[in-house]
Every structure is written in C-alpha cells, then in structure tokens.
Amino acid sequence: MTEAEQKMLEELHGEIPRLKSRAEDEWRTGVSMRLDHIAGEVADLKVCLQKISPTLGHTYVTRWSVKNLLVKFIPNLLKPALRNIDSFRIDTIDRLKNRHSMIPPKSMVSVGSGDFGEIGQEFKGHFINLANLQPHNRVLDVGCGIGRMAVPLTSYLSRQGEYWGFDIVNEGIEWCQSHISQKFSKFHFQHSDVYNKRYNPNGKIRAQDFQFPYDAESFDFAFLTSVFTHMLPADLAHYLSEVARVLKTGGAVSDYVFYYE
C-alpha cells in the first residue's frame, strides 16, 4: 500500500465515529417514517375488515402486518407471477402520470426507499458543497446502479465535463444507456461482470481482482454510494486502491456507506 493510500485509509478511519452517529440518526428517522406509514395502512385495512367482520378486523390486523397477512395465504408458486403483475401495475401507473423519461420504473429501483429524484438531487448538493464538484470535471460513479446519481448531474455538468459509471447489474446499465446516454452523449455506462452473491451471482471476476476500466489519473471526482456496504475488507481495500489510481492528483472522492454493528 502506498503512502497516499495509507493516508486515505487513516482519514476514513477517523471519520467512522461521525458517520456512525449520522447514520444512526438517519436510520431512526427513516424507521420512524416507515412505521408511521405502515401504521396508517394497517389502520385503513382494519376499518375495511371490520365492515365485513368486527372479529376479523380486530384479530387479524393486530397479529400481522399488511404484508404478512396477504403473503400468508398466497401459495409460493404464485408469488413470482403476482410480483410481476404488481410491477406491471406500478409501471403502468408511472407511465400514465407521464413520469420523467430518465426516471426508471419503480419496479426496477432496488436501491432502497425514498423518492428517486429527490435523493439524487440531495446527493448532487453534497457533491458540490462538500466535495467542490465543478461543472467541467470528469466524474466517476462506482456502482452507478440505475442512474440515481447520474440523472441530476445531467443538468450540472457542462460540455467540458464528462460522466462515467459502471455497475455489476447489467439490467440497470442497459436502461441507463438507452434512457440517459441517448440524450447526453457524455454520460457513459458500462457493465462490469464482478461477482456478488446477491446482485450478480454469475459474475466471473472477484471484486479484489477487478481493475477499473479506466486509465490512471482520468478523473477529477469519484464517488461511491453504499458500494462498500456490500463488500468484504479485502475487496474494499482493492477498490480504494483503484479509486486512488484513476483519480487525478488533487482529485476528490466521496463515499457513503451504511454502518452496522
């Protein structure tokens, strides 16, 4: 490990207490909001069931959440088909609402809860205000997913700027290529066949062996959003070294992780 990489690791280690405290606060807020939402749904369902049977409305809703109540009575063989039907329903509603063409269908979003567009805009603010991202910069998005961070940057990067993103889930990359790159020629998306038990179980390359497909000192700014959350220490250390390799001298990097004890 080089001296620069060692310094980067020491700085990241020093940030852990602050990041942990912030993550815990955000986690509590998120859980509270989700619980309030679920409580509202349960209350509505309880009212409907009580109109049919007071006993049914009281007994079932107090014992199970809405999801568990429904899932309990669905045969396992039917669940995949019902998920596809529900996805079709959600996507159709999105299209009828004339959603922004660069916002993916909800059924394709697997990056967690929250509004896709609002979260992307929030992170863009962090990149600009905390990492001094400039419109003319060359940007690398490690684990770009389905373009949640790329979309808001299309209105910020200038003609001199350029965006490159890669991800191990090919479906998301293909969507970004057809819906973002077609409109913004300086936004590039590339699939990397890196193994991950959950997201790319048939991947051919180990994360600790993967070399980013870019030349040394190619980017002014690189960022990762929840990529290290899903990686083992050896893989994480290797990705850090690759980020250091492709960053220009004086470049900046921003990383966001979920911290678990």
XYZ file of C-alpha atoms in Angstrom:
261
model
C 0.000 0.000 0.000
C 1.349 3.408 -0.960
C 1.737 6.298 1.456
C -1.180 8.133 -0.189
C -3.452 5.090 0.147
C -2.399 4.623 3.777
C -3.238 8.275 4.484
C -6.641 7.861 2.819
C -7.445 4.837 4.985
C -6.405 6.704 8.156
C -8.655 9.638 7.238
C -11.569 7.304 6.536
C -10.988 5.558 9.873
C -11.100 8.913 11.655
C -14.459 9.683 10.038
C -16.138 6.492 11.284
C -17.479 7.891 14.620
C -19.080 10.891 12.897
C -20.521 8.799 10.079
C -21.813 6.235 12.548
C -23.640 8.898 14.565
C -25.168 10.430 11.432
C -26.181 7.028 10.062
C -27.886 6.125 13.349
C -29.846 9.399 13.332
C -30.914 8.931 9.707
C -31.792 5.287 10.365
C -34.027 6.219 13.319
C -35.736 8.926 11.259
C -36.273 6.526 8.347
C -37.641 3.776 10.591
C -39.978 6.232 12.294
C -41.347 7.425 8.940
C -41.799 3.861 7.677
C -43.548 2.784 10.870
C -45.932 5.749 10.647
C -46.698 4.813 7.032
C -47.296 1.154 7.910
C -49.468 2.116 10.881
C -51.640 4.198 8.577
C -52.046 1.321 6.126
C -52.880 -1.119 8.914
C -55.482 1.256 10.346
C -57.135 1.638 6.935
C -57.200 -2.116 6.405
C -58.606 -2.677 9.858
C -61.518 -0.313 9.124
C -62.263 -2.167 5.880
C -62.130 -5.577 7.521
C -64.306 -4.506 10.426
C -67.036 -3.518 7.976
C -67.025 -7.157 6.894
C -66.481 -8.721 10.302
C -65.611 -6.925 13.572
C -63.807 -10.035 14.805
C -61.769 -10.394 11.621
C -60.800 -6.726 11.677
C -59.607 -6.894 15.276
C -57.892 -10.286 15.368
C -56.015 -10.433 12.078
C -54.760 -6.869 11.810
C -53.422 -6.787 15.346
C -51.463 -10.018 14.797
C -49.907 -9.448 11.394
C -48.711 -6.571 9.272
C -50.497 -5.958 5.973
C -47.762 -7.692 4.018
C -47.593 -10.771 6.216
C -51.360 -11.035 6.273
C -51.522 -11.188 2.488
C -48.420 -13.303 1.921
C -49.604 -15.923 4.408
C -52.429 -17.046 2.128
C -50.600 -16.926 -1.228
C -49.115 -20.242 -2.498
C -45.359 -20.000 -3.103
C -45.757 -20.993 -6.759
C -47.967 -17.944 -7.389
C -45.793 -15.350 -5.668
C -43.367 -14.668 -8.612
C -46.288 -14.232 -11.013
C -48.086 -11.892 -8.609
C -44.912 -9.833 -8.167
C -44.701 -9.453 -11.953
C -48.346 -8.394 -12.112
C -47.800 -5.848 -9.337
C -44.704 -4.500 -11.112
C -46.705 -4.124 -14.322
C -49.403 -2.258 -12.412
C -46.884 0.120 -10.820
C -45.074 0.769 -14.110
C -48.335 1.415 -15.958
C -49.396 3.982 -13.364
C -45.991 5.665 -13.666
C -46.341 5.924 -17.449
C -49.863 7.343 -17.176
C -48.523 10.004 -14.829
C -46.002 10.986 -17.523
C -43.011 10.421 -15.296
C -39.715 11.951 -16.361
C -38.250 9.705 -19.048
C -34.904 9.431 -17.221
C -36.580 8.254 -14.004
C -36.755 4.434 -14.147
C -39.921 2.443 -13.437
C -40.382 1.799 -9.734
C -40.199 -1.950 -10.299
C -36.571 -1.550 -11.457
C -35.448 0.511 -8.477
C -33.736 -1.684 -5.897
C -31.645 0.936 -4.098
C -33.865 1.426 -1.090
C -36.817 3.586 -0.104
C -37.292 7.273 -0.761
C -38.020 9.424 -3.791
C -35.615 8.551 -6.627
C -35.351 12.101 -7.946
C -35.191 13.895 -4.601
C -32.419 11.649 -3.280
C -30.359 12.201 -6.413
C -30.739 15.978 -6.074
C -29.727 15.809 -2.410
C -26.540 13.932 -3.234
C -25.737 16.362 -6.048
C -25.806 19.091 -3.419
C -23.365 17.121 -1.270
C -21.009 16.639 -4.203
C -20.998 20.372 -4.980
C -20.960 21.774 -1.451
C -18.787 19.221 0.319
C -16.524 17.866 -2.443
C -16.354 21.019 -4.602
C -17.573 19.262 -7.746
C -17.199 21.588 -10.743
C -19.262 21.571 -13.979
C -16.164 20.902 -16.105
C -14.991 17.887 -14.064
C -14.626 14.313 -15.268
C -16.711 12.222 -12.870
C -16.621 8.507 -11.976
C -19.633 6.832 -10.376
C -18.545 3.487 -8.880
C -21.640 1.288 -8.616
C -23.874 3.643 -10.612
C -26.928 1.376 -10.366
C -29.808 2.614 -12.471
C -28.666 6.234 -12.680
C -29.975 7.784 -9.493
C -26.869 9.975 -9.182
C -26.349 10.421 -12.921
C -29.744 11.971 -13.681
C -29.290 15.162 -11.578
C -25.745 15.591 -12.912
C -27.058 15.856 -16.483
C -28.228 19.375 -15.635
C -24.987 20.332 -13.866
C -22.007 19.089 -15.866
C -21.020 21.364 -18.730
C -19.878 20.405 -22.241
C -16.346 20.180 -20.871
C -17.465 17.809 -18.136
C -17.964 14.062 -18.527
C -19.547 11.252 -16.527
C -18.586 7.572 -16.421
C -20.418 4.979 -14.374
C -20.150 1.222 -14.008
C -22.160 -1.378 -12.164
C -22.399 -5.144 -11.799
C -26.152 -5.287 -12.576
C -26.447 -5.320 -16.358
C -30.187 -4.560 -16.466
C -29.635 -1.163 -14.893
C -26.717 -0.379 -17.203
C -28.774 -1.176 -20.302
C -31.592 1.042 -19.062
C -29.198 3.955 -18.433
C -27.607 3.544 -21.854
C -30.962 3.718 -23.626
C -32.576 6.453 -21.492
C -29.679 8.689 -20.394
C -26.781 8.193 -22.814
C -29.127 8.577 -25.786
C -29.845 12.142 -24.642
C -26.475 13.011 -23.118
C -23.565 11.716 -25.164
C -21.014 12.492 -22.453
C -22.719 10.187 -19.975
C -21.302 6.678 -20.296
C -22.427 3.477 -18.563
C -20.548 0.185 -18.522
C -21.317 -3.261 -17.133
C -18.617 -4.917 -15.027
C -19.022 -8.648 -14.529
C -17.941 -8.705 -10.878
C -19.288 -11.486 -8.690
C -21.732 -10.628 -5.911
C -23.853 -13.264 -4.211
C -26.974 -11.091 -4.288
C -26.618 -8.736 -7.249
C -24.525 -10.717 -9.745
C -24.237 -14.373 -8.634
C -22.918 -15.470 -12.054
C -20.174 -12.837 -12.182
C -16.822 -14.057 -13.484
C -14.464 -11.628 -11.677
C -13.726 -11.348 -7.972
C -14.042 -7.823 -6.610
C -10.483 -7.945 -5.257
C -9.177 -8.777 -8.754
C -11.231 -6.249 -10.715
C -9.364 -3.402 -12.385
C -11.434 -0.334 -13.133
C -11.634 0.005 -16.948
C -10.031 3.464 -16.999
C -6.531 4.886 -17.329
C -4.610 6.244 -14.348
C -5.413 9.830 -13.342
C -8.529 10.032 -15.510
C -10.996 11.693 -13.128
C -11.331 14.851 -11.068
C -14.014 13.397 -8.822
C -15.125 9.870 -7.927
C -17.946 8.754 -5.662
C -19.470 5.556 -4.297
C -22.951 5.351 -2.746
C -23.407 2.326 -0.489
C -20.972 0.203 -2.512
C -18.709 -0.646 0.429
C -21.787 -1.679 2.437
C -21.835 -4.881 0.366
C -18.086 -5.645 0.306
C -15.597 -7.602 2.388
C -12.435 -5.875 3.717
C -10.088 -7.237 1.027
C -12.468 -6.148 -1.744
C -12.939 -2.739 -0.140
C -9.185 -2.147 0.140
C -8.697 -3.099 -3.507
C -11.477 -0.751 -4.681
C -9.908 2.074 -2.677
C -6.594 1.475 -4.408
C -8.330 1.527 -7.796
C -10.094 4.794 -6.926
C -6.722 6.281 -5.968
C -5.221 5.048 -9.245
C -7.813 6.602 -11.559
C -8.098 9.914 -9.666
C -6.044 12.862 -10.868
C -3.554 14.406 -8.476
C -5.604 16.681 -6.219
C -8.845 14.907 -7.142
C -11.655 14.288 -4.656
C -13.562 11.184 -3.626
C -16.875 10.864 -1.800
C -18.143 7.647 -0.212
C -21.410 6.872 1.532
C -21.950 3.638 3.489
C -24.438 2.058 5.854
C -22.678 1.183 9.102
C -23.717 -1.957 11.000
C -22.599 -3.167 14.411
